[in-house]
Each structure stands twice: as structure tokens, then as C-alpha cells.
Amino acid sequence: MSGLTYSERFCPVCRAKEQDLLYPRRFLKLSGALIDGYNVVSCRECGFCFASNLPEQSAFDAYYEAQSKYEHGGRGGAPSEYDTRRLPFAVGIISEWLPDRQARILDIGCANGGLLAELKKNGYSNLQGVDPSPACSRTARELYDIKVTTAPISRIPASIGSFDLVIFGSVLEHIIDFESTINQTKDLLKEKGCIYVEIPDMTRCSLMTDAPFQEFSVEHVNYFGPASLRNLMGCRGFAPIGLRQTSIEQVAGLKIYEIKAMFEQTGARMALEKDIETRPELERYIAKSRQKLDRVVSVIDRLVEEQRPIVVWGVGTHTQGLLADTSLKRAKIEAYVDSNQRYVGQSLEGTPILPVEALKRFPHDILVSSQQFQSEIVEQIRNRLALPNHVITLY
């Protein structure tokens, strides 16, 4: 996207200016992408860790409207196997902190409505969602008969009403402007209304076994620990009802570590407690990622040296990071493929991104650029597509 202004962020929790650089994250960006990198920094005042040198919130709103990664969910909106475990777990915690089944609940960034559907299954009846993707809104209505308003977070209409609970599930890690987001959310809450939050727990990120630097993705720009989440909400008049650090297996061998918390609107501002856990953990994560990347580099350097034609499966954060951090862009890449239809038709440095079915046209080796879904992709190549191509894996 051209014509954007990139700027350093003051700490989005405490508004302090002084910060320390932890890691310069870089990407070789897609033709339709928003950013080609940022600096991961730590606030010297409160300890919050976040991405700096970014466009303003309105640019991200436009990006999510146009490029929603979560549209359709790859299954026509039906929950994944992971969701069938994750969603009941989340609803169990929500119902513990908000047992009133008549409470009015709004899920902001509801995607296909899976969490709302699980709440409905557990007796909650006054449910509504908001999502920037028209397809997600339509899917939630068709699959679960749940009302969903199509709008970005910054333009939720006042006519939507007021709620006992607003849910931010995997949303706050994407937000540039907390101030306006939380102020607008206050307008949506009844007196003593609550906010429920689910976010990645970056005080345990060195335990995460995904690809190197994957937590510093093209879309995740805030890195919370329990203390920094309490600071964010406490400085804006919300008191904690409960906070829980959880883990659940996403795929075999890969656990997702999250913070689940609920805060009540009291109007009283709480004093800051410095987050002393997240920065040291991020530094451990960065060191582990560098070691892991070194092992991947040897495979990529061989591909560059041999100059055999290859097709790369996957164009997300993992591939964009490898193209910036390694010699991969000097390999003889004939095409990229991806199962996410939002990427198809774009390009990386002039090389087209095609649907996975296009692999049938290429006799070349296939490089699988994913750790999380590596086994699943190899299975698709061998069984669903029945291709004889040589497959190169990185993990």
C-alpha cells in the first residue's frame, strides 16, 4: 500500500516515549500487503513490549476489511478440530465469570461466529457479533442464526446498543490505537459492564515451538503479559474480575499459550505495575528463534547453490520473513502456491501466487514453507493432490 505514513509509537499502554529495541523484524512483503517490517521494542517506563514504526490505525482497518485472513476459515465456516476443543474451554471460563445467561454479549472480531455459537449452545441467548468481513458475517448468520454487523472496530454503529459483556478474542494483539478502541468500547458497555480478552501470552513465548520469529507476524503488533494487560485495562478504569494463563494443543506437538481475562468497568484508574516478565521472555524467544533459523538457512543455501527450479507452498509470515532474513529470494522460485484464497492473484517480487491446484502444472520440487502445517501440507501433496514431486521440508 503506497502513500502511508509510518511513525514510531509511544507506549500504547502508558504513553511513555523512551523505549529499547529488542529486534528489527523484516518481511519481503506481498504486492497487496500493508507493512514490510517493524521494530519490536520495550517501554522503559511500564515494560510493555510492542511493534513500532507502523502506519496508523485507519490503514490497518482498511487492510483487514480487504484482506481478512479469517474469511471462510477454509471449511465454509465450520469449526476446525482445534476450535472444537478451544471454544468450549473458553466458554467454560466465561460462564464462570459471567454466569447470567440473559446477559447481552457482543463479540468484536467474531470471524465466523464460532465462540458466539458455543455460548448459544450453553444457554446464552442475547448474542451479537461484529466483524469487518462480509463473508464472515454472512457465515455466522447462515450457520448459527446469530446477528452479525459488518464493520471495522473503529466504526461500530451506536445503534447496535449497549452490552453487559464485550469480547475481544484474539483482537488486542492487532490494535494500533488502544485509546480510541477502549473509549469506543466503553460507549458500548452498560454501567459496570465487562470486557473479556483472549490474547497470546508472551511471558511463555519461548515455550512456543512454531517457526522462528513466527510470533512477530505481519499482523501481531502487541506482546502482552499478565501485568501489561492489567496495566492497559487498569489505566482506563477497568478492574480485573479474573485472569488465567492457559494452554491448549493446536496441532500435535504445538501448544498455544494464552491469557484469558475479564475486566469490569469501575471508572477508577489503577496504578501501574511494571511488567518485568515479558521482556526477558521475548529475549529468550529471540535467541531460540535465531538458533532455529540457522538450521533452516543451511537447507535454503543449498537450494540457492543448486538453482533447481522450485515451487514454494505458503506465502504468509513464515515465507515473507525467510525472504527478508535468508538467501531464499535468490533461489530459482517458479511460483508460490497457497490455500488461502486472499493471497491468490498477488505476487512476491513479481513471482505469482497461485492456488494449490496449480501445482499439477509443475514438475518441480515443492518447498513447504511452514512448520505448524508442514505434515498436513505434505499429506495434501501426496494424498489429496496425488503428486509425485519431490518435497523439501524445513522442520
mmCIF file of C-alpha atoms in Angstrom:
data_model
loop_
_atom_site.group_PDB
_atom_site.id
_atom_site.type_symbol
_atom_site.label_atom_id
_atom_site.label_comp_id
_atom_site.label_asym_id
_atom_site.label_seq_id
_atom_site.Cartn_x
_atom_site.Cartn_y
_atom_site.Cartn_z
ATOM 1 C CA MET A 1 0.000 0.000 0.000
ATOM 2 C CA SER A 2 1.526 3.285 -1.078
ATOM 3 C CA GLY A 3 1.140 6.749 0.419
ATOM 4 C CA LEU A 4 1.154 5.542 4.039
ATOM 5 C CA THR A 5 2.906 7.388 6.852
ATOM 6 C CA TYR A 6 4.928 5.207 9.224
ATOM 7 C CA SER A 7 5.729 6.505 12.684
ATOM 8 C CA GLU A 8 7.219 5.475 15.989
ATOM 9 C CA ARG A 9 4.605 4.543 18.556
ATOM 10 C CA PHE A 10 4.687 5.932 22.041
ATOM 11 C CA CYS A 11 3.952 3.167 24.517
ATOM 12 C CA PRO A 12 0.295 2.331 23.806
ATOM 13 C CA VAL A 13 -0.239 1.357 27.463
ATOM 14 C CA CYS A 14 1.323 4.235 29.443
ATOM 15 C CA ARG A 15 2.160 6.748 26.631
ATOM 16 C CA ALA A 16 5.853 6.968 27.639
ATOM 17 C CA LYS A 17 8.319 7.824 24.849
ATOM 18 C CA GLU A 18 11.504 6.046 25.967
ATOM 19 C CA GLN A 19 11.914 2.525 24.582
ATOM 20 C CA ASP A 20 14.586 -0.093 23.891
ATOM 21 C CA LEU A 21 14.963 -2.011 20.625
ATOM 22 C CA LEU A 22 14.648 -5.780 21.071
ATOM 23 C CA TYR A 23 14.500 -6.992 17.465
ATOM 24 C CA PRO A 24 14.155 -5.449 13.978
ATOM 25 C CA ARG A 25 11.538 -7.643 12.222
ATOM 26 C CA ARG A 26 11.594 -7.547 8.423
ATOM 27 C CA PHE A 27 9.425 -9.056 5.671
ATOM 28 C CA LEU A 28 9.561 -9.179 1.898
ATOM 29 C CA LYS A 29 6.004 -8.008 1.519
ATOM 30 C CA LEU A 30 3.239 -9.205 -0.756
ATOM 31 C CA SER A 31 2.035 -6.973 -3.576
ATOM 32 C CA GLY A 32 -1.108 -6.146 -1.554
ATOM 33 C CA ALA A 33 0.465 -6.127 1.917
ATOM 34 C CA LEU A 34 0.479 -3.338 4.478
ATOM 35 C CA ILE A 35 3.967 -3.467 6.023
ATOM 36 C CA ASP A 36 7.457 -4.770 5.278
ATOM 37 C CA GLY A 37 8.639 -4.793 8.874
ATOM 38 C CA TYR A 38 8.711 -3.051 12.239
ATOM 39 C CA ASN A 39 10.859 -2.741 15.348
ATOM 40 C CA VAL A 40 9.990 -4.852 18.392
ATOM 41 C CA VAL A 41 10.580 -2.543 21.364
ATOM 42 C CA SER A 42 10.136 -2.452 25.137
ATOM 43 C CA CYS A 43 8.811 0.544 27.095
ATOM 44 C CA ARG A 44 11.306 1.669 29.733
ATOM 45 C CA GLU A 45 8.533 3.032 31.951
ATOM 46 C CA CYS A 46 5.970 0.197 32.221
ATOM 47 C CA GLY A 47 7.726 -2.712 30.473
ATOM 48 C CA PHE A 48 5.126 -3.249 27.740
ATOM 49 C CA CYS A 49 6.559 -4.768 24.546
ATOM 50 C CA PHE A 50 5.149 -3.790 21.159
ATOM 51 C CA ALA A 51 5.889 -3.122 17.487
ATOM 52 C CA SER A 52 6.892 0.388 16.483
ATOM 53 C CA ASN A 53 7.309 2.192 13.142
ATOM 54 C CA LEU A 54 3.837 1.360 11.831
ATOM 55 C CA PRO A 55 1.039 3.048 9.864
ATOM 56 C CA GLU A 56 -1.931 4.500 11.740
ATOM 57 C CA GLN A 57 -4.996 2.510 12.827
ATOM 58 C CA SER A 58 -7.107 3.508 9.814
ATOM 59 C CA ALA A 59 -4.611 1.808 7.469
ATOM 60 C CA PHE A 60 -4.925 -1.431 9.444
ATOM 61 C CA ASP A 61 -8.726 -1.142 9.401
ATOM 62 C CA ALA A 62 -8.680 -0.882 5.605
ATOM 63 C CA TYR A 63 -6.242 -3.799 5.365
ATOM 64 C CA TYR A 64 -8.410 -6.098 7.496
ATOM 65 C CA GLU A 65 -11.513 -5.184 5.558
ATOM 66 C CA ALA A 66 -9.807 -6.052 2.269
ATOM 67 C CA GLN A 67 -7.531 -8.906 3.311
ATOM 68 C CA SER A 68 -9.239 -10.742 6.186
ATOM 69 C CA LYS A 69 -7.226 -13.934 6.716
ATOM 70 C CA TYR A 70 -10.071 -15.485 8.645
ATOM 71 C CA GLU A 71 -12.734 -15.254 5.959
ATOM 72 C CA HIS A 72 -14.438 -18.645 5.491
ATOM 73 C CA GLY A 73 -11.942 -20.387 7.804
ATOM 74 C CA GLY A 74 -11.116 -22.799 4.974
ATOM 75 C CA ARG A 75 -14.085 -25.039 5.826
ATOM 76 C CA GLY A 76 -17.055 -22.979 4.700
ATOM 77 C CA GLY A 77 -17.123 -21.509 8.195
ATOM 78 C CA ALA A 78 -17.440 -24.783 10.110
ATOM 79 C CA PRO A 79 -15.191 -25.030 13.213
ATOM 80 C CA SER A 80 -11.806 -26.717 12.920
ATOM 81 C CA GLU A 81 -10.789 -29.626 15.124
ATOM 82 C CA TYR A 82 -8.829 -27.126 17.204
ATOM 83 C CA ASP A 83 -11.928 -24.926 17.605
ATOM 84 C CA THR A 84 -13.973 -27.880 18.844
ATOM 85 C CA ARG A 85 -11.577 -28.026 21.828
ATOM 86 C CA ARG A 86 -10.751 -24.332 22.190
ATOM 87 C CA LEU A 87 -14.257 -22.847 22.140
ATOM 88 C CA PRO A 88 -15.857 -24.991 24.900
ATOM 89 C CA PHE A 89 -12.770 -24.313 27.033
ATOM 90 C CA ALA A 90 -13.212 -20.534 26.585
ATOM 91 C CA VAL A 91 -16.962 -20.645 27.260
ATOM 92 C CA GLY A 92 -16.320 -22.593 30.464
ATOM 93 C CA ILE A 93 -14.172 -19.723 31.725
ATOM 94 C CA ILE A 94 -16.577 -17.005 30.547
ATOM 95 C CA SER A 95 -19.533 -18.715 32.246
ATOM 96 C CA GLU A 96 -17.568 -18.933 35.489
ATOM 97 C CA TRP A 97 -17.018 -15.161 35.491
ATOM 98 C CA LEU A 98 -20.377 -14.194 33.928
ATOM 99 C CA PRO A 99 -22.976 -16.851 34.849
ATOM 100 C CA ASP A 100 -26.024 -14.734 33.841
ATOM 101 C CA ARG A 101 -27.401 -16.413 30.687
ATOM 102 C CA GLN A 102 -29.554 -13.340 29.928
ATOM 103 C CA ALA A 103 -26.527 -11.021 29.697
ATOM 104 C CA ARG A 104 -26.218 -9.070 26.445
ATOM 105 C CA ILE A 105 -22.935 -10.134 24.822
ATOM 106 C CA LEU A 106 -21.096 -8.584 21.856
ATOM 107 C CA ASP A 107 -18.141 -10.373 20.216
ATOM 108 C CA ILE A 108 -15.939 -7.858 18.358
ATOM 109 C CA GLY A 109 -13.963 -9.513 15.571
ATOM 110 C CA CYS A 110 -16.216 -12.572 15.780
ATOM 111 C CA ALA A 111 -14.998 -14.133 12.471
ATOM 112 C CA ASN A 112 -17.408 -16.938 11.573
ATOM 113 C CA GLY A 113 -19.218 -16.739 14.926
ATOM 114 C CA GLY A 114 -17.803 -19.898 16.492
ATOM 115 C CA LEU A 115 -17.487 -18.505 20.032
ATOM 116 C CA LEU A 116 -20.971 -16.983 19.908
ATOM 117 C CA ALA A 117 -22.348 -20.326 18.707
ATOM 118 C CA GLU A 118 -20.710 -22.098 21.647
ATOM 119 C CA LEU A 119 -22.161 -19.512 24.051
ATOM 120 C CA LYS A 120 -25.581 -20.077 22.474
ATOM 121 C CA LYS A 121 -25.182 -23.827 22.953
ATOM 122 C CA ASN A 122 -24.508 -23.150 26.647
ATOM 123 C CA GLY A 123 -27.701 -21.167 27.215
ATOM 124 C CA TYR A 124 -26.691 -17.577 26.473
ATOM 125 C CA SER A 125 -29.430 -16.017 24.381
ATOM 126 C CA ASN A 126 -28.682 -12.298 23.819
ATOM 127 C CA LEU A 127 -25.765 -12.566 21.428
ATOM 128 C CA GLN A 128 -24.415 -10.323 18.700
ATOM 129 C CA GLY A 129 -21.197 -10.074 16.677
ATOM 130 C CA VAL A 130 -19.194 -7.515 14.725
ATOM 131 C CA ASP A 131 -16.675 -8.370 12.012
ATOM 132 C CA PRO A 132 -15.129 -6.401 9.118
ATOM 133 C CA SER A 133 -15.560 -9.308 6.691
ATOM 134 C CA PRO A 134 -18.946 -9.509 4.908
ATOM 135 C CA ALA A 135 -18.360 -13.212 4.231
ATOM 136 C CA CYS A 136 -17.726 -13.941 7.923
ATOM 137 C CA SER A 137 -20.856 -12.015 8.901
ATOM 138 C CA ARG A 138 -22.902 -13.956 6.374
ATOM 139 C CA THR A 139 -21.469 -17.305 7.501
ATOM 140 C CA ALA A 140 -22.265 -16.590 11.171
ATOM 141 C CA ARG A 141 -25.862 -15.807 10.255
ATOM 142 C CA GLU A 142 -26.277 -18.821 7.983
ATOM 143 C CA LEU A 143 -24.571 -21.411 10.195
ATOM 144 C CA TYR A 144 -25.634 -20.267 13.654
ATOM 145 C CA ASP A 145 -28.542 -17.815 13.197
ATOM 146 C CA ILE A 146 -26.551 -15.128 15.011
ATOM 147 C CA LYS A 147 -26.851 -11.448 14.144
ATOM 148 C CA VAL A 148 -23.534 -10.005 12.976
ATOM 149 C CA THR A 149 -22.890 -6.397 11.953
ATOM 150 C CA THR A 150 -20.293 -5.876 9.226
ATOM 151 C CA ALA A 151 -17.974 -3.087 10.415
ATOM 152 C CA PRO A 152 -14.366 -2.484 11.448
ATOM 153 C CA ILE A 153 -13.704 -1.965 15.120
ATOM 154 C CA SER A 154 -13.369 1.805 14.647
ATOM 155 C CA ARG A 155 -16.781 2.210 13.006
ATOM 156 C CA ILE A 156 -19.207 0.152 15.094
ATOM 157 C CA PRO A 157 -22.579 1.948 14.847
ATOM 158 C CA ALA A 158 -24.053 3.388 18.060
ATOM 159 C CA SER A 159 -27.398 1.859 17.079
ATOM 160 C CA ILE A 160 -26.027 -1.564 17.998
ATOM 161 C CA GLY A 161 -26.984 -0.817 21.621
ATOM 162 C CA SER A 162 -25.298 -1.459 24.974
ATOM 163 C CA PHE A 163 -23.976 -4.707 26.409
ATOM 164 C CA ASP A 164 -23.136 -6.449 29.667
ATOM 165 C CA LEU A 165 -20.058 -8.032 28.079
ATOM 166 C CA VAL A 166 -17.855 -7.157 25.107
ATOM 167 C CA ILE A 167 -15.485 -9.884 23.897
ATOM 168 C CA PHE A 168 -12.083 -9.258 22.333
ATOM 169 C CA GLY A 169 -10.915 -12.725 21.280
ATOM 170 C CA SER A 170 -7.503 -12.572 19.561
ATOM 171 C CA VAL A 171 -8.055 -8.898 18.746
ATOM 172 C CA LEU A 172 -5.946 -6.682 21.030
ATOM 173 C CA GLU A 173 -2.656 -8.028 19.658
ATOM 174 C CA HIS A 174 -3.671 -6.453 16.303
ATOM 175 C CA ILE A 175 -4.674 -2.970 17.546
ATOM 176 C CA ILE A 176 -2.544 0.155 16.990
ATOM 177 C CA ASP A 177 -4.747 2.671 18.838
ATOM 178 C CA PHE A 178 -5.873 1.258 22.190
ATOM 179 C CA GLU A 179 -7.137 4.630 23.396
ATOM 180 C CA SER A 180 -9.871 5.063 20.808
ATOM 181 C CA THR A 181 -10.691 1.331 20.777
ATOM 182 C CA ILE A 182 -11.268 1.153 24.525
ATOM 183 C CA ASN A 183 -13.079 4.506 24.648
ATOM 184 C CA GLN A 184 -15.448 3.305 21.948
ATOM 185 C CA THR A 185 -15.927 0.045 23.827
ATOM 186 C CA LYS A 186 -16.911 1.985 26.956
ATOM 187 C CA ASP A 187 -19.703 3.560 24.900
ATOM 188 C CA LEU A 188 -20.961 0.043 24.112
ATOM 189 C CA LEU A 189 -20.990 -1.114 27.737
ATOM 190 C CA LYS A 190 -23.722 -0.837 30.325
ATOM 191 C CA GLU A 191 -22.796 0.572 33.725
ATOM 192 C CA LYS A 192 -20.405 -1.926 35.344
ATOM 193 C CA GLY A 193 -20.227 -3.780 32.026
ATOM 194 C CA CYS A 194 -17.294 -6.099 31.386
ATOM 195 C CA ILE A 195 -14.652 -6.799 28.744
ATOM 196 C CA TYR A 196 -13.400 -10.339 28.140
ATOM 197 C CA VAL A 197 -9.978 -10.666 26.484
ATOM 198 C CA GLU A 198 -8.071 -13.555 24.923
ATOM 199 C CA ILE A 199 -4.516 -12.795 23.774
ATOM 200 C CA PRO A 200 -1.243 -14.689 23.220
ATOM 201 C CA ASP A 201 0.720 -14.978 26.476
ATOM 202 C CA MET A 202 4.148 -13.620 25.641
ATOM 203 C CA THR A 203 5.519 -14.442 29.094
ATOM 204 C CA ARG A 204 5.620 -18.038 27.806
ATOM 205 C CA CYS A 205 6.572 -17.428 24.179
ATOM 206 C CA SER A 206 9.917 -19.243 24.448
ATOM 207 C CA LEU A 207 7.884 -22.424 25.050
ATOM 208 C CA MET A 208 6.157 -21.993 21.695
ATOM 209 C CA THR A 209 7.564 -24.447 19.172
ATOM 210 C CA ASP A 210 6.444 -22.836 15.925
ATOM 211 C CA ALA A 211 8.769 -21.494 13.217
ATOM 212 C CA PRO A 212 11.434 -18.880 14.091
ATOM 213 C CA PHE A 213 10.062 -15.399 14.851
ATOM 214 C CA GLN A 214 6.529 -16.528 13.962
ATOM 215 C CA GLU A 215 5.117 -14.639 16.968
ATOM 216 C CA PHE A 216 6.352 -11.423 15.331
ATOM 217 C CA SER A 217 3.902 -11.801 12.483
ATOM 218 C CA VAL A 218 2.743 -9.322 9.859
ATOM 219 C CA GLU A 219 -0.372 -8.688 11.972
ATOM 220 C CA HIS A 220 0.596 -9.169 15.637
ATOM 221 C CA VAL A 221 1.925 -5.831 16.876
ATOM 222 C CA ASN A 222 1.412 -6.036 20.678
ATOM 223 C CA TYR A 223 3.059 -8.559 23.014
ATOM 224 C CA PHE A 224 1.228 -8.866 26.332
ATOM 225 C CA GLY A 225 1.987 -10.464 29.642
ATOM 226 C CA PRO A 226 -0.478 -10.527 32.561
ATOM 227 C CA ALA A 227 0.979 -7.352 34.104
ATOM 228 C CA SER A 228 0.834 -5.316 30.892
ATOM 229 C CA LEU A 229 -2.749 -6.427 30.223
ATOM 230 C CA ARG A 230 -3.752 -5.368 33.753
ATOM 231 C CA ASN A 231 -1.970 -2.049 33.140
ATOM 232 C CA LEU A 232 -3.743 -1.459 29.827
ATOM 233 C CA MET A 233 -7.162 -2.004 31.362
ATOM 234 C CA GLY A 234 -6.461 -0.608 34.838
ATOM 235 C CA CYS A 235 -5.206 2.734 33.495
ATOM 236 C CA ARG A 236 -8.511 3.077 31.641
ATOM 237 C CA GLY A 237 -10.908 2.395 34.505
ATOM 238 C CA PHE A 238 -11.300 -1.402 34.456
ATOM 239 C CA ALA A 239 -10.699 -3.747 37.396
ATOM 240 C CA PRO A 240 -9.867 -7.446 36.947
ATOM 241 C CA ILE A 241 -12.588 -9.996 37.729
ATOM 242 C CA GLY A 242 -10.329 -12.884 36.796
ATOM 243 C CA LEU A 243 -7.176 -13.641 34.812
ATOM 244 C CA ARG A 244 -5.991 -17.064 33.784
ATOM 245 C CA GLN A 245 -2.916 -18.259 31.892
ATOM 246 C CA THR A 246 -3.962 -21.208 29.741
ATOM 247 C CA SER A 247 -2.516 -23.622 27.202
ATOM 248 C CA ILE A 248 -4.156 -25.895 24.651
ATOM 249 C CA GLU A 249 -2.726 -28.055 21.874
ATOM 250 C CA GLN A 250 -3.455 -26.631 18.425
ATOM 251 C CA VAL A 251 -1.908 -29.446 16.398
ATOM 252 C CA ALA A 252 0.213 -32.382 17.535
ATOM 253 C CA GLY A 253 3.283 -31.027 19.307
ATOM 254 C CA LEU A 254 2.245 -27.356 19.134
ATOM 255 C CA LYS A 255 0.684 -25.699 22.182
ATOM 256 C CA ILE A 256 -0.954 -22.289 22.150
ATOM 257 C CA TYR A 257 -0.346 -20.243 25.307
ATOM 258 C CA GLU A 258 -2.922 -17.562 26.054
ATOM 259 C CA ILE A 259 -4.122 -15.117 28.666
ATOM 260 C CA LYS A 260 -7.871 -15.165 29.270
ATOM 261 C CA ALA A 261 -9.146 -12.324 31.436
ATOM 262 C CA MET A 262 -12.298 -10.405 32.306
ATOM 263 C CA PHE A 263 -12.398 -6.793 33.500
ATOM 264 C CA GLU A 264 -15.278 -4.775 34.975
ATOM 265 C CA GLN A 265 -15.770 -1.095 34.211
ATOM 266 C CA THR A 266 -15.428 0.770 37.522
ATOM 267 C CA GLY A 267 -14.148 4.179 36.401
ATOM 268 C CA ALA A 268 -11.322 4.009 38.949
ATOM 269 C CA ARG A 269 -7.815 4.178 37.499
ATOM 270 C CA MET A 270 -5.334 1.679 38.904
ATOM 271 C CA ALA A 271 -1.630 2.342 39.499
ATOM 272 C CA LEU A 272 0.873 0.855 37.049
ATOM 273 C CA GLU A 273 2.788 -2.295 37.979
ATOM 274 C CA LYS A 274 5.914 -2.674 35.858
ATOM 275 C CA ASP A 275 5.861 -5.737 33.612
ATOM 276 C CA ILE A 276 9.179 -7.414 34.462
ATOM 277 C CA GLU A 277 8.399 -10.786 32.855
ATOM 278 C CA THR A 278 7.677 -10.164 29.180
ATOM 279 C CA ARG A 279 10.919 -8.546 28.000
ATOM 280 C CA PRO A 280 13.257 -11.266 29.372
ATOM 281 C CA GLU A 281 10.980 -13.928 27.882
ATOM 282 C CA LEU A 282 10.960 -12.189 24.487
ATOM 283 C CA GLU A 283 14.764 -12.042 24.618
ATOM 284 C CA ARG A 284 14.854 -15.818 25.237
ATOM 285 C CA TYR A 285 12.403 -16.314 22.364
ATOM 286 C CA ILE A 286 14.546 -14.202 20.017
ATOM 287 C CA ALA A 287 17.677 -16.204 20.918
ATOM 288 C CA LYS A 288 15.869 -19.524 20.330
ATOM 289 C CA SER A 289 14.447 -18.268 17.038
ATOM 290 C CA ARG A 290 17.917 -17.272 15.831
ATOM 291 C CA GLN A 291 19.223 -20.766 16.595
ATOM 292 C CA LYS A 292 16.291 -22.359 14.793
ATOM 293 C CA LEU A 293 16.709 -20.065 11.793
ATOM 294 C CA ASP A 294 20.376 -21.088 11.497
ATOM 295 C CA ARG A 295 19.287 -24.698 10.891
ATOM 296 C CA VAL A 296 16.778 -23.605 8.215
ATOM 297 C CA VAL A 297 19.386 -21.442 6.474
ATOM 298 C CA SER A 298 21.541 -24.469 5.593
ATOM 299 C CA VAL A 299 18.650 -26.029 3.618
ATOM 300 C CA ILE A 300 17.868 -22.764 1.839
ATOM 301 C CA ASP A 301 21.517 -22.074 0.978
ATOM 302 C CA ARG A 302 21.699 -25.491 -0.696
ATOM 303 C CA LEU A 303 18.664 -24.636 -2.846
ATOM 304 C CA VAL A 304 20.287 -21.365 -3.880
ATOM 305 C CA GLU A 305 23.559 -23.088 -4.721
ATOM 306 C CA GLU A 306 21.906 -25.828 -6.800
ATOM 307 C CA GLN A 307 19.487 -23.462 -8.607
ATOM 308 C CA ARG A 308 16.959 -26.235 -9.163
ATOM 309 C CA PRO A 309 13.523 -24.802 -10.040
ATOM 310 C CA ILE A 310 11.154 -24.943 -7.060
ATOM 311 C CA VAL A 311 7.592 -24.035 -6.163
ATOM 312 C CA VAL A 312 7.077 -22.659 -2.639
ATOM 313 C CA TRP A 313 3.934 -23.677 -0.728
ATOM 314 C CA GLY A 314 2.958 -20.870 1.660
ATOM 315 C CA VAL A 315 3.280 -17.084 1.441
ATOM 316 C CA GLY A 316 2.373 -15.901 4.946
ATOM 317 C CA THR A 317 4.541 -14.533 7.752
ATOM 318 C CA HIS A 318 6.926 -17.505 7.604
ATOM 319 C CA THR A 319 7.786 -17.120 3.917
ATOM 320 C CA GLN A 320 7.859 -13.315 3.974
ATOM 321 C CA GLY A 321 10.301 -13.475 6.901
ATOM 322 C CA LEU A 322 12.549 -16.049 5.202
ATOM 323 C CA LEU A 323 12.685 -13.951 2.032
ATOM 324 C CA ALA A 324 13.921 -10.991 4.107
ATOM 325 C CA ASP A 325 16.250 -12.851 6.514
ATOM 326 C CA THR A 326 17.811 -15.572 4.324
ATOM 327 C CA SER A 327 19.016 -16.143 0.763
ATOM 328 C CA LEU A 328 15.654 -17.660 -0.262
ATOM 329 C CA LYS A 329 14.836 -14.877 -2.728
ATOM 330 C CA ARG A 330 17.937 -15.924 -4.733
ATOM 331 C CA ALA A 331 16.562 -19.449 -5.177
ATOM 332 C CA LYS A 332 15.018 -20.344 -8.527
ATOM 333 C CA ILE A 333 11.378 -19.906 -7.469
ATOM 334 C CA GLU A 334 8.997 -20.515 -10.374
ATOM 335 C CA ALA A 335 5.796 -19.847 -8.420
ATOM 336 C CA TYR A 336 4.198 -19.692 -4.981
ATOM 337 C CA VAL A 337 1.013 -21.516 -4.020
ATOM 338 C CA ASP A 338 -1.267 -21.010 -1.034
ATOM 339 C CA SER A 339 -4.600 -22.436 0.113
ATOM 340 C CA ASN A 340 -5.707 -19.001 1.392
ATOM 341 C CA GLN A 341 -7.679 -17.503 -1.487
ATOM 342 C CA ARG A 342 -6.944 -13.978 -0.242
ATOM 343 C CA TYR A 343 -3.320 -14.422 -1.335
ATOM 344 C CA VAL A 344 -4.058 -15.925 -4.747
ATOM 345 C CA GLY A 345 -3.527 -13.439 -7.570
ATOM 346 C CA GLN A 346 -0.980 -11.379 -5.623
ATOM 347 C CA SER A 347 2.772 -11.692 -6.134
ATOM 348 C CA LEU A 348 6.073 -11.676 -4.274
ATOM 349 C CA GLU A 349 8.722 -9.668 -6.138
ATOM 350 C CA GLY A 350 6.896 -10.335 -9.383
ATOM 351 C CA THR A 351 6.515 -14.096 -8.864
ATOM 352 C CA PRO A 352 2.836 -15.104 -8.976
ATOM 353 C CA ILE A 353 0.864 -16.666 -6.122
ATOM 354 C CA LEU A 354 -1.349 -19.458 -7.449
ATOM 355 C CA PRO A 355 -3.984 -21.800 -5.970
ATOM 356 C CA VAL A 356 -2.609 -25.131 -4.745
ATOM 357 C CA GLU A 357 -4.298 -26.993 -7.631
ATOM 358 C CA ALA A 358 -1.838 -25.223 -9.958
ATOM 359 C CA LEU A 359 0.908 -27.489 -8.595
ATOM 360 C CA LYS A 360 -0.256 -30.104 -11.083
ATOM 361 C CA ARG A 361 1.274 -27.953 -13.840
ATOM 362 C CA PHE A 362 4.760 -28.009 -12.309
ATOM 363 C CA PRO A 363 7.187 -30.963 -12.242
ATOM 364 C CA HIS A 364 9.497 -29.058 -9.870
ATOM 365 C CA ASP A 365 10.447 -29.734 -6.259
ATOM 366 C CA ILE A 366 7.986 -28.280 -3.732
ATOM 367 C CA LEU A 367 9.373 -26.363 -0.746
ATOM 368 C CA VAL A 368 6.942 -26.470 2.199
ATOM 369 C CA SER A 369 7.314 -23.119 3.963
ATOM 370 C CA SER A 370 5.500 -23.835 7.220
ATOM 371 C CA GLN A 371 6.245 -25.583 10.465
ATOM 372 C CA GLN A 372 2.793 -25.563 12.007
ATOM 373 C CA PHE A 373 1.105 -27.167 8.983
ATOM 374 C CA GLN A 374 4.087 -28.967 7.461
ATOM 375 C CA SER A 375 2.745 -32.501 7.987
ATOM 376 C CA GLU A 376 -0.731 -31.521 6.794
ATOM 377 C CA ILE A 377 0.674 -29.939 3.613
ATOM 378 C CA VAL A 378 2.846 -32.954 2.809
ATOM 379 C CA GLU A 379 -0.213 -35.182 3.292
ATOM 380 C CA GLN A 380 -2.189 -32.987 0.856
ATOM 381 C CA ILE A 381 0.581 -33.175 -1.746
ATOM 382 C CA ARG A 382 0.856 -36.950 -1.526
ATOM 383 C CA ASN A 383 -2.766 -37.994 -0.967
ATOM 384 C CA ARG A 384 -5.288 -35.320 -1.972
ATOM 385 C CA LEU A 385 -3.328 -33.982 -4.955
ATOM 386 C CA ALA A 386 -1.515 -37.308 -5.589
ATOM 387 C CA LEU A 387 1.615 -35.530 -6.834
ATOM 388 C CA PRO A 388 4.943 -37.326 -7.362
ATOM 389 C CA ASN A 389 7.041 -34.147 -6.954
ATOM 390 C CA HIS A 390 9.995 -34.223 -4.583
ATOM 391 C CA VAL A 391 9.018 -32.403 -1.354
ATOM 392 C CA ILE A 392 11.506 -30.318 0.641
ATOM 393 C CA THR A 393 10.704 -29.634 4.306
ATOM 394 C CA LEU A 394 12.446 -27.238 6.676
ATOM 395 C CA TYR A 395 11.496 -28.768 10.049
#
